[in-house]
Structure formats: C-alpha cells, structure tokens
C-alpha cells in the first residue's frame, strides 16, 4: 500500500478577475439595459469586488492562525458564488430565449422542455430581476468594511517570490501554532487509513486550495499524527515516509531522487534515471509508504507517469475533495445537496437517473457532472443511455462518463450544451455522436468521436471544435464516404491536440481509406499517432510530404492488414520519433530504420520479422526497449549482433516455436537490466553461458519447460538466475 498526498495551488483572485470581466461583458450590460436597471449598481459591484480582491493575499496568509479571517474568506467565497450564480442566470435566460426561438426538432422531446421550465425561477423570461443581485453588493461591501477590524491590508503591488526564493518546507510542525481544522485532518487521516486499506495499493489524496489556505500545515499535522500511530502489534503504520518540496519547477528526476534518499539510499546523486527507478522500486517493494509532495503546480502527465514508474505494482487511486461546493449522490441520500453545489458526482442506475436530478436542489447551476455505474448491479441493468433532460444544463462545463461500458447513446440535444468544455467518454460504447456536436465550440476535451452510418454528427462537425486539446480518438472511419468531408474536420488546425487515434472497423482493401487518411493531416504539434484497421496499402501523403508531423514522438500501427511499406527517408519526416509499435500488419515487409532515434520498438505478428537480420537495429544507438511477439517462425532469438548494446529492456512474448535463447545475441547487451519472457511453451533452457551479468530483473511467465529448469534450489538453470535481484517465475 502506498499513500500519496499532493498539495497544489488555486488562486481565488483569479475567480474575481473572471467575474469582473463577466460584469463588464456586453451580455450583462444588455441585460441591465433591457430591464431598464441602474447600471451604476453594476459599476459599484465591479469596484467593490476589485477592492476586496486587493485584500486576498493578506487574508490568505493570516487565516491559518486567525479563525475570524478564515470565516471572512468563507463568506467571500459564498458572495463570489452568488455573483457567479447571478451572471449565470443572465446567461441561462439568454440561452433559453435563443433556443425557444429556434424550431424544435422532433428528437428534442417534451421531457426537455418541461425540465427547462422547472429550472427557470423567472418564467416570464427576461422581464424580472433576479432578487439575488440585491444581496450581493451589500455582502461584498460588508466584507470590505471588516478590513480594519481584521487587520487586513492592501497587498497589491507586493512583489511575489520567485520559485528559487521560496523557503522549502519539511514535515516538521509545531502543533501549538495550528488553530482549528481538526475535522480537516481527521478526514484526511480517514482517507489515508481506510478500513479496506489492505485491498488497495495506492491512495492519492490531493490537498488543494488557494495560496495560504494552510495546505502545507495541514499535511504537516497529518504526518505528525500518523507518526504517532501504531497497529495492534505496536508496529508503525507506514514503513517508509518521504516529504519532498516540489515548487513550480517540476524537476521530476530530482523529485524521484529526493524520495529515494529519504527511503534509505542517500548516495544516489550520480545514478542514471534507470538506476534511480530500479533502486527506488527495490526499496519500496513490500513496504507501506507515505509520500508527501508539497507545493505542486505541474499537470504534466508525462512527468507524473515517469514518477510512478518505480511503483509498478501500484495502481492509481482516487482523488478526494471535500466541502459543500462538491456533492456525491449515492443511495437514498440525494436530498441533502446544498444550494451552493456546483460539482456533482452521481452513482446511477438506468431507471433512476431522472429522479436523481429531480432531487438535486439547483441543477441549472451545475458546472461539473460525473456519472458512474453502480458496481453492485448487473450489466443487464447498467446505464445504456442518458435522459434528454441533461441537455437543459446550459451552464454545464464538465461531463464525465468514463467506464460506463454499456452506454451506447448520448442525448440528441447535446448540441445545446454550448458551455461544455470537457466531455470524457472513455470506455463507453457509443455507436455514434448526436447531431450538431459542432455547436459545442468551447470544447477542449473530447476523448472520442464515433461516426454513425448516415446519422448523428458527421466528421465535418469536428471542424468547428477548434479548441480541442489532449487526446482524440475518431472511431468508425469506414462510415466516411466522402473524403472531402474528412478534410473539413480540420485536424491540421488543432494545434493543441497531442494524441490522435484513427480507427476503421472493416478490414477491406479500400482505396477510400487512403483518400480519407490523406485528408486527416494533423497539426505539426501532434505527439502521438495511432492507426487501427486502416485498409490502405500506403502511408498518408502527409507523412513524407512538405509539412509532416515533425514533432511526432510515438507511432502505433495496429491491424493495418494491407500496409506494405513505410515512406523512404522516414528519419527526415519524423525526426522526433522515439517509440514505434507495429502489430498485426502482415503485409509490411520492410521499413527504413537507419537515421531514426528510436528509444522503444515493438513488433507483433508481422512478417517483417522474417527479415530481421536486415533491419540494422545496430544503427539505433538510442534504443532502450525492444519487444518481439507472436512470430511463429522464430526458433532462436536474438541472433548475433541483431540488437544494439544500448538496450536496457527486452521482451519476448508468444513465440510458440522458440526453442532457445542465443547467447551470442545476448552477450554484448551489457546495459540490459530487464528481460521478460511470456508464453513461450517450447523454450527449453537458458543459454549454457548464462544471461548478461547486468540483469537486475527477470520475468518468466507461462514457459512451462523453462519453469521446471529454473526451480529453486535444484533446477538445472537455477544457478543461472539465482543472483538476479528481481526474479519472477510462474
């Protein structure tokens, strides 16, 4: 088990800036003009909000030791939420009038219209003033008047410390300096030490909040409390503990090295990345560990993936947050939601999802909606579609539907959620996207886009989603019958997309596949490209063209049954390529490998393996990982001088006719640290001369003949493997 606490930053002052901008928008001014209201009140609101914002820095520093200041910040947060609600009311009513003016499609049911009516407090449209506005300005003015009593000072203009000037933190804390917050640290302790902790390997508990909210102090107190705890046998609950101060410059190698130093290996400054990972994994194995990362700013997923590599047996846990602004509906407790709730997590069943929304206090104010399946119910009653009423949540910004495995349909009115920024449908089985998805112009996250057969949104709807970033998977490309429509998706204009997956479901040798793929040229910033089910015989013209994706780092080709060869001079077109995966590409007979800077290369079920002696892998001086799988003609591997000496990881999988490992091909692999052999039933023995002495990890799975020979202590090959630190034979 490992518990990982992350402490991050979130500035309330940024919220004020956004609200000030919204107050000054033409939408709000038009509302006041239409209502014949005094816009002087609006100017006072803007001015007061700016004045309160100037006190934030001082309040954030003082509230830890001053409960009254803490209460002041909570009241301010409430006032800002009410201001946000008021502005949302204006935007909501404007949208409602806009949609009512449009002709209703047959697919937008009466259920939606009745749902909207139930949400709108002012049923006369824009003719009445929401009473909430009358309360907001006095609330903010009262907070401003408390400045003198609380001793808050205007700190605008105070020069912020640079990351290098900040004082690092440690786990030590003086409890007498800590005022209140008992409920907070008790909640965190409950998350770190749950009753079922033995059943989970990793819990991630992020402590987030604005600067000065006491996240570090809270984490320090939790560490102190945990240090004093013992189990019933008098044993400390955590075998190893580490506290690492991160700050804005997220040097992931330094963070990993600092963790290693604190868990028992202080002399590691001169170690390589691979050595640090191996030694850290060695230290953590079998132990319960508490790691605190303080002052974390980075959201770099690649860096986090790198950090977690040593925890190979650890799965990611759940991020927890608390407070009445977030709520979880589960079982029969749905009536306790707060008027302040903006973020809703909801466990649903097919028959009760509409009832969940009816129980929710104020659904039109929702910003985040997370729907998850009920693990206690069978697949037959699992969620398969969403009610149309969700399309009335005009202010919704985030909709998370991940791992709803049986979800096959989204509501037809999804195009009305024009404020939606994040739609995560990972793990669903959507047959097609609903019509008019192009109206969701603010979307930044769209994990998947499924194309229907002459229904739903066409691929050209993607052309209107110019802000997409991160990853995107386009499914059912065989349903694109006009290659020109593919060009209208404008993938070339999506500069923030980092990962693109293109999937065809048919396996025909179809020249239309080639014409469609030619029109799906991504932006040069793309980092990862995966093609699956592509039926063309050649690569797209943009790979070897005048403007190739030169920043591409990973290329994955799967089930490209007719693909014959790579373009010439691929190293010139893809100079950044470091990872290449080829699987189930039976007609692929050659590729120009010289000049590439690959670090990882994997080949599975490809006839290409027959010509492996001509690959010239020796020219890949940066290659660290190589995988070969599902190649029945291979009887001995690797051949002499086939693999480069730079290799650190070698995986051999599903070679049904492999009989021996060639010592001549292994002996020069002086950097090899990890060897994995999977499902090789005819592999009879290890080389007589043994394995490379550099090996620190050997994994043998489903190799029955080899398993018997490597048995401890009398197996014929036992002495060849007994010295390896990490040994797994099954």
PDB file of N, CA, C and O in Angstrom, residues 538-589:
ATOM      1  N   UNK A 538      -0.600   2.074 -48.476  1.00  0.00           N
ATOM      2  CA  UNK A 538       0.486   3.041 -48.320  1.00  0.00           C
ATOM      3  C   UNK A 538       0.214   3.978 -47.152  1.00  0.00           C
ATOM      4  O   UNK A 538      -0.896   4.050 -46.627  1.00  0.00           O
ATOM      5  N   UNK A 539       1.242   4.686 -46.753  1.00  0.00           N
ATOM      6  CA  UNK A 539       1.115   5.711 -45.727  1.00  0.00           C
ATOM      7  C   UNK A 539       0.439   6.949 -46.315  1.00  0.00           C
ATOM      8  O   UNK A 539       0.450   7.152 -47.531  1.00  0.00           O
ATOM      9  N   UNK A 540      -0.134   7.800 -45.468  1.00  0.00           N
ATOM     10  CA  UNK A 540      -0.728   9.039 -45.979  1.00  0.00           C
ATOM     11  C   UNK A 540       0.346   9.933 -46.587  1.00  0.00           C
ATOM     12  O   UNK A 540       1.511   9.902 -46.181  1.00  0.00           O
ATOM     13  N   UNK A 541      -0.059  10.738 -47.537  1.00  0.00           N
ATOM     14  CA  UNK A 541       0.904  11.574 -48.250  1.00  0.00           C
ATOM     15  C   UNK A 541       1.573  12.585 -47.329  1.00  0.00           C
ATOM     16  O   UNK A 541       2.704  13.020 -47.594  1.00  0.00           O
ATOM     17  N   UNK A 542       0.918  12.938 -46.212  1.00  0.00           N
ATOM     18  CA  UNK A 542       1.491  13.969 -45.348  1.00  0.00           C
ATOM     19  C   UNK A 542       2.621  13.452 -44.465  1.00  0.00           C
ATOM     20  O   UNK A 542       3.335  14.245 -43.851  1.00  0.00           O
ATOM     21  N   UNK A 543       2.810  12.151 -44.385  1.00  0.00           N
ATOM     22  CA  UNK A 543       3.944  11.635 -43.616  1.00  0.00           C
ATOM     23  C   UNK A 543       5.259  11.997 -44.300  1.00  0.00           C
ATOM     24  O   UNK A 543       6.225  12.421 -43.668  1.00  0.00           O
ATOM     25  N   UNK A 544       5.297  11.826 -45.603  1.00  0.00           N
ATOM     26  CA  UNK A 544       6.521  12.157 -46.320  1.00  0.00           C
ATOM     27  C   UNK A 544       6.422  13.431 -47.119  1.00  0.00           C
ATOM     28  O   UNK A 544       7.258  13.697 -47.986  1.00  0.00           O
ATOM     29  N   UNK A 545       5.396  14.239 -46.839  1.00  0.00           N
ATOM     30  CA  UNK A 545       5.167  15.454 -47.612  1.00  0.00           C
ATOM     31  C   UNK A 545       6.006  16.621 -47.143  1.00  0.00           C
ATOM     32  O   UNK A 545       6.978  16.484 -46.393  1.00  0.00           O
ATOM     33  N   UNK A 546       5.583  17.796 -47.577  1.00  0.00           N
ATOM     34  CA  UNK A 546       6.363  19.009 -47.297  1.00  0.00           C
ATOM     35  C   UNK A 546       6.150  19.533 -45.880  1.00  0.00           C
ATOM     36  O   UNK A 546       6.948  20.336 -45.395  1.00  0.00           O
ATOM     37  N   UNK A 547       5.071  19.096 -45.215  1.00  0.00           N
ATOM     38  CA  UNK A 547       4.784  19.601 -43.869  1.00  0.00           C
ATOM     39  C   UNK A 547       4.367  18.448 -42.954  1.00  0.00           C
ATOM     40  O   UNK A 547       3.252  18.401 -42.451  1.00  0.00           O
ATOM     41  N   UNK A 548       5.258  17.494 -42.719  1.00  0.00           N
ATOM     42  CA  UNK A 548       4.921  16.313 -41.918  1.00  0.00           C
ATOM     43  C   UNK A 548       4.802  16.664 -40.441  1.00  0.00           C
ATOM     44  O   UNK A 548       5.247  17.742 -40.019  1.00  0.00           O
ATOM     45  N   UNK A 549       4.215  15.759 -39.624  1.00  0.00           N
ATOM     46  CA  UNK A 549       4.139  15.999 -38.174  1.00  0.00           C
ATOM     47  C   UNK A 549       5.506  15.787 -37.535  1.00  0.00           C
ATOM     48  O   UNK A 549       5.777  14.763 -36.903  1.00  0.00           O
ATOM     49  N   UNK A 550       6.354  16.757 -37.663  1.00  0.00           N
ATOM     50  CA  UNK A 550       7.763  16.609 -37.295  1.00  0.00           C
ATOM     51  C   UNK A 550       7.990  16.467 -35.793  1.00  0.00           C
ATOM     52  O   UNK A 550       9.079  16.088 -35.369  1.00  0.00           O
ATOM     53  N   UNK A 551       6.955  16.757 -34.982  1.00  0.00           N
ATOM     54  CA  UNK A 551       7.087  16.610 -33.533  1.00  0.00           C
ATOM     55  C   UNK A 551       6.551  15.274 -33.029  1.00  0.00           C
ATOM     56  O   UNK A 551       6.490  15.048 -31.818  1.00  0.00           O
ATOM     57  N   UNK A 552       6.149  14.402 -33.968  1.00  0.00           N
ATOM     58  CA  UNK A 552       5.583  13.116 -33.580  1.00  0.00           C
ATOM     59  C   UNK A 552       6.624  12.283 -32.837  1.00  0.00           C
ATOM     60  O   UNK A 552       7.722  12.049 -33.331  1.00  0.00           O
ATOM     61  N   UNK A 553       6.227  11.808 -31.636  1.00  0.00           N
ATOM     62  CA  UNK A 553       7.137  11.027 -30.808  1.00  0.00           C
ATOM     63  C   UNK A 553       6.768   9.542 -30.787  1.00  0.00           C
ATOM     64  O   UNK A 553       7.634   8.694 -30.600  1.00  0.00           O
ATOM     65  N   UNK A 554       5.481   9.238 -30.952  1.00  0.00           N
ATOM     66  CA  UNK A 554       5.045   7.846 -30.895  1.00  0.00           C
ATOM     67  C   UNK A 554       4.149   7.524 -32.091  1.00  0.00           C
ATOM     68  O   UNK A 554       3.239   8.295 -32.413  1.00  0.00           O
ATOM     69  N   UNK A 555       4.414   6.381 -32.735  1.00  0.00           N
ATOM     70  CA  UNK A 555       3.616   5.911 -33.868  1.00  0.00           C
ATOM     71  C   UNK A 555       3.236   4.466 -33.605  1.00  0.00           C
ATOM     72  O   UNK A 555       4.094   3.611 -33.379  1.00  0.00           O
ATOM     73  N   UNK A 556       1.920   4.190 -33.617  1.00  0.00           N
ATOM     74  CA  UNK A 556       1.396   2.858 -33.318  1.00  0.00           C
ATOM     75  C   UNK A 556       0.497   2.416 -34.470  1.00  0.00           C
ATOM     76  O   UNK A 556      -0.509   3.069 -34.768  1.00  0.00           O
ATOM     77  N   UNK A 557       0.872   1.318 -35.126  1.00  0.00           N
ATOM     78  CA  UNK A 557       0.086   0.775 -36.232  1.00  0.00           C
ATOM     79  C   UNK A 557      -0.459  -0.581 -35.821  1.00  0.00           C
ATOM     80  O   UNK A 557       0.305  -1.506 -35.511  1.00  0.00           O
ATOM     81  N   UNK A 558      -1.795  -0.725 -35.819  1.00  0.00           N
ATOM     82  CA  UNK A 558      -2.422  -1.971 -35.386  1.00  0.00           C
ATOM     83  C   UNK A 558      -3.479  -2.403 -36.403  1.00  0.00           C
ATOM     84  O   UNK A 558      -4.314  -1.622 -36.819  1.00  0.00           O
ATOM     85  N   UNK A 559      -3.394  -3.641 -36.796  1.00  0.00           N
ATOM     86  CA  UNK A 559      -4.354  -4.246 -37.718  1.00  0.00           C
ATOM     87  C   UNK A 559      -4.467  -3.460 -39.028  1.00  0.00           C
ATOM     88  O   UNK A 559      -5.542  -3.265 -39.578  1.00  0.00           O
ATOM     89  N   UNK A 560      -3.335  -3.043 -39.543  1.00  0.00           N
ATOM     90  CA  UNK A 560      -3.283  -2.408 -40.865  1.00  0.00           C
ATOM     91  C   UNK A 560      -2.924  -3.513 -41.856  1.00  0.00           C
ATOM     92  O   UNK A 560      -1.753  -3.695 -42.222  1.00  0.00           O
ATOM     93  N   UNK A 561      -3.937  -4.284 -42.276  1.00  0.00           N
ATOM     94  CA  UNK A 561      -3.715  -5.574 -42.928  1.00  0.00           C
ATOM     95  C   UNK A 561      -3.118  -5.472 -44.322  1.00  0.00           C
ATOM     96  O   UNK A 561      -2.542  -6.448 -44.814  1.00  0.00           O
ATOM     97  N   UNK A 562      -3.242  -4.326 -44.964  1.00  0.00           N
ATOM     98  CA  UNK A 562      -2.756  -4.201 -46.338  1.00  0.00           C
ATOM     99  C   UNK A 562      -1.545  -3.284 -46.478  1.00  0.00           C
ATOM    100  O   UNK A 562      -1.007  -3.141 -47.576  1.00  0.00           O
ATOM    101  N   UNK A 563      -1.117  -2.698 -45.402  1.00  0.00           N
ATOM    102  CA  UNK A 563       0.011  -1.769 -45.444  1.00  0.00           C
ATOM    103  C   UNK A 563       1.284  -2.521 -45.833  1.00  0.00           C
ATOM    104  O   UNK A 563       1.637  -3.527 -45.225  1.00  0.00           O
ATOM    105  N   UNK A 564       1.983  -2.002 -46.845  1.00  0.00           N
ATOM    106  CA  UNK A 564       3.125  -2.731 -47.399  1.00  0.00           C
ATOM    107  C   UNK A 564       4.477  -2.179 -46.975  1.00  0.00           C
ATOM    108  O   UNK A 564       5.419  -2.945 -46.741  1.00  0.00           O
ATOM    109  N   UNK A 565       4.604  -0.877 -46.889  1.00  0.00           N
ATOM    110  CA  UNK A 565       5.925  -0.330 -46.580  1.00  0.00           C
ATOM    111  C   UNK A 565       5.812   1.083 -46.025  1.00  0.00           C
ATOM    112  O   UNK A 565       4.781   1.741 -46.152  1.00  0.00           O
ATOM    113  N   UNK A 566       6.896   1.519 -45.414  1.00  0.00           N
ATOM    114  CA  UNK A 566       6.999   2.880 -44.907  1.00  0.00           C
ATOM    115  C   UNK A 566       7.540   3.794 -46.003  1.00  0.00           C
ATOM    116  O   UNK A 566       8.184   3.333 -46.945  1.00  0.00           O
ATOM    117  N   UNK A 567       7.314   5.096 -45.860  1.00  0.00           N
ATOM    118  CA  UNK A 567       7.898   6.027 -46.827  1.00  0.00           C
ATOM    119  C   UNK A 567       9.414   6.076 -46.671  1.00  0.00           C
ATOM    120  O   UNK A 567       9.953   5.846 -45.582  1.00  0.00           O
ATOM    121  N   UNK A 568      10.108   6.345 -47.731  1.00  0.00           N
ATOM    122  CA  UNK A 568      11.563   6.488 -47.672  1.00  0.00           C
ATOM    123  C   UNK A 568      11.935   7.739 -46.867  1.00  0.00           C
ATOM    124  O   UNK A 568      11.135   8.645 -46.691  1.00  0.00           O
ATOM    125  N   UNK A 569      13.140   7.746 -46.366  1.00  0.00           N
ATOM    126  CA  UNK A 569      13.664   8.879 -45.593  1.00  0.00           C
ATOM    127  C   UNK A 569      12.723   9.245 -44.443  1.00  0.00           C
ATOM    128  O   UNK A 569      12.439  10.415 -44.184  1.00  0.00           O
ATOM    129  N   UNK A 570      12.234   8.215 -43.758  1.00  0.00           N
ATOM    130  CA  UNK A 570      11.318   8.463 -42.649  1.00  0.00           C
ATOM    131  C   UNK A 570      11.995   9.261 -41.536  1.00  0.00           C
ATOM    132  O   UNK A 570      11.333  10.012 -40.798  1.00  0.00           O
ATOM    133  N   UNK A 571      13.299   9.115 -41.385  1.00  0.00           N
ATOM    134  CA  UNK A 571      14.001   9.853 -40.339  1.00  0.00           C
ATOM    135  C   UNK A 571      13.962  11.352 -40.583  1.00  0.00           C
ATOM    136  O   UNK A 571      14.043  12.143 -39.638  1.00  0.00           O
ATOM    137  N   UNK A 572      13.807  11.745 -41.854  1.00  0.00           N
ATOM    138  CA  UNK A 572      13.702  13.176 -42.167  1.00  0.00           C
ATOM    139  C   UNK A 572      12.296  13.695 -41.889  1.00  0.00           C
ATOM    140  O   UNK A 572      12.124  14.834 -41.433  1.00  0.00           O
ATOM    141  N   UNK A 573      11.286  12.850 -42.175  1.00  0.00           N
ATOM    142  CA  UNK A 573       9.896  13.258 -41.961  1.00  0.00           C
ATOM    143  C   UNK A 573       9.521  13.249 -40.488  1.00  0.00           C
ATOM    144  O   UNK A 573       8.758  14.107 -40.027  1.00  0.00           O
ATOM    145  N   UNK A 574      10.066  12.273 -39.743  1.00  0.00           N
ATOM    146  CA  UNK A 574       9.705  12.115 -38.336  1.00  0.00           C
ATOM    147  C   UNK A 574      10.969  12.133 -37.468  1.00  0.00           C
ATOM    148  O   UNK A 574      11.329  11.135 -36.838  1.00  0.00           O
ATOM    149  N   UNK A 575      11.620  13.265 -37.381  1.00  0.00           N
ATOM    150  CA  UNK A 575      12.898  13.334 -36.652  1.00  0.00           C
ATOM    151  C   UNK A 575      12.760  13.178 -35.144  1.00  0.00           C
ATOM    152  O   UNK A 575      13.754  12.900 -34.462  1.00  0.00           O
ATOM    153  N   UNK A 576      11.540  13.356 -34.617  1.00  0.00           N
ATOM    154  CA  UNK A 576      11.338  13.272 -33.167  1.00  0.00           C
ATOM    155  C   UNK A 576      10.831  11.908 -32.716  1.00  0.00           C
ATOM    156  O   UNK A 576      10.607  11.695 -31.517  1.00  0.00           O
ATOM    157  N   UNK A 577      10.646  10.985 -33.647  1.00  0.00           N
ATOM    158  CA  UNK A 577      10.055   9.694 -33.317  1.00  0.00           C
ATOM    159  C   UNK A 577      10.961   8.895 -32.383  1.00  0.00           C
ATOM    160  O   UNK A 577      12.122   8.624 -32.699  1.00  0.00           O
ATOM    161  N   UNK A 578      10.416   8.507 -31.215  1.00  0.00           N
ATOM    162  CA  UNK A 578      11.192   7.729 -30.246  1.00  0.00           C
ATOM    163  C   UNK A 578      10.536   6.398 -29.908  1.00  0.00           C
ATOM    164  O   UNK A 578      11.174   5.529 -29.309  1.00  0.00           O
ATOM    165  N   UNK A 579       9.258   6.220 -30.297  1.00  0.00           N
ATOM    166  CA  UNK A 579       8.575   4.969 -29.987  1.00  0.00           C
ATOM    167  C   UNK A 579       7.790   4.502 -31.207  1.00  0.00           C
ATOM    168  O   UNK A 579       6.983   5.258 -31.764  1.00  0.00           O
ATOM    169  N   UNK A 580       8.017   3.243 -31.629  1.00  0.00           N
ATOM    170  CA  UNK A 580       7.344   2.674 -32.800  1.00  0.00           C
ATOM    171  C   UNK A 580       6.782   1.309 -32.422  1.00  0.00           C
ATOM    172  O   UNK A 580       7.508   0.441 -31.931  1.00  0.00           O
ATOM    173  N   UNK A 581       5.468   1.131 -32.634  1.00  0.00           N
ATOM    174  CA  UNK A 581       4.800  -0.141 -32.341  1.00  0.00           C
ATOM    175  C   UNK A 581       4.092  -0.632 -33.583  1.00  0.00           C
ATOM    176  O   UNK A 581       3.260   0.083 -34.156  1.00  0.00           O
ATOM    177  N   UNK A 582       4.399  -1.865 -33.995  1.00  0.00           N
ATOM    178  CA  UNK A 582       3.778  -2.487 -35.163  1.00  0.00           C
ATOM    179  C   UNK A 582       3.125  -3.787 -34.721  1.00  0.00           C
ATOM    180  O   UNK A 582       3.792  -4.660 -34.163  1.00  0.00           O
ATOM    181  N   UNK A 583       1.824  -3.933 -34.964  1.00  0.00           N
ATOM    182  CA  UNK A 583       1.139  -5.174 -34.589  1.00  0.00           C
ATOM    183  C   UNK A 583       0.091  -5.533 -35.625  1.00  0.00           C
ATOM    184  O   UNK A 583      -0.663  -4.674 -36.092  1.00  0.00           O
ATOM    185  N   UNK A 584       0.077  -6.806 -35.981  1.00  0.00           N
ATOM    186  CA  UNK A 584      -0.893  -7.339 -36.943  1.00  0.00           C
ATOM    187  C   UNK A 584      -0.883  -6.562 -38.259  1.00  0.00           C
ATOM    188  O   UNK A 584      -1.929  -6.128 -38.752  1.00  0.00           O
ATOM    189  N   UNK A 585       0.291  -6.397 -38.797  1.00  0.00           N
ATOM    190  CA  UNK A 585       0.474  -5.778 -40.114  1.00  0.00           C
ATOM    191  C   UNK A 585       1.179  -6.811 -40.994  1.00  0.00           C
ATOM    192  O   UNK A 585       2.401  -6.725 -41.215  1.00  0.00           O
ATOM    193  N   UNK A 586       0.440  -7.829 -41.494  1.00  0.00           N
ATOM    194  CA  UNK A 586       1.070  -8.993 -42.135  1.00  0.00           C
ATOM    195  C   UNK A 586       1.765  -8.698 -43.454  1.00  0.00           C
ATOM    196  O   UNK A 586       2.677  -9.430 -43.847  1.00  0.00           O
ATOM    197  N   UNK A 587       1.370  -7.638 -44.164  1.00  0.00           N
ATOM    198  CA  UNK A 587       1.959  -7.359 -45.477  1.00  0.00           C
ATOM    199  C   UNK A 587       3.131  -6.388 -45.404  1.00  0.00           C
ATOM    200  O   UNK A 587       3.763  -6.104 -46.414  1.00  0.00           O
ATOM    201  N   UNK A 588       3.403  -5.888 -44.223  1.00  0.00           N
ATOM    202  CA  UNK A 588       4.512  -4.954 -44.063  1.00  0.00           C
ATOM    203  C   UNK A 588       5.824  -5.730 -44.165  1.00  0.00           C
ATOM    204  O   UNK A 588       6.126  -6.590 -43.340  1.00  0.00           O
ATOM    205  N   UNK A 589       6.611  -5.457 -45.204  1.00  0.00           N
ATOM    206  CA  UNK A 589       7.791  -6.268 -45.465  1.00  0.00           C
ATOM    207  C   UNK A 589       9.107  -5.551 -45.197  1.00  0.00           C
ATOM    208  O   UNK A 589      10.140  -6.189 -45.034  1.00  0.00           O
TER     209      UNK A 589
END
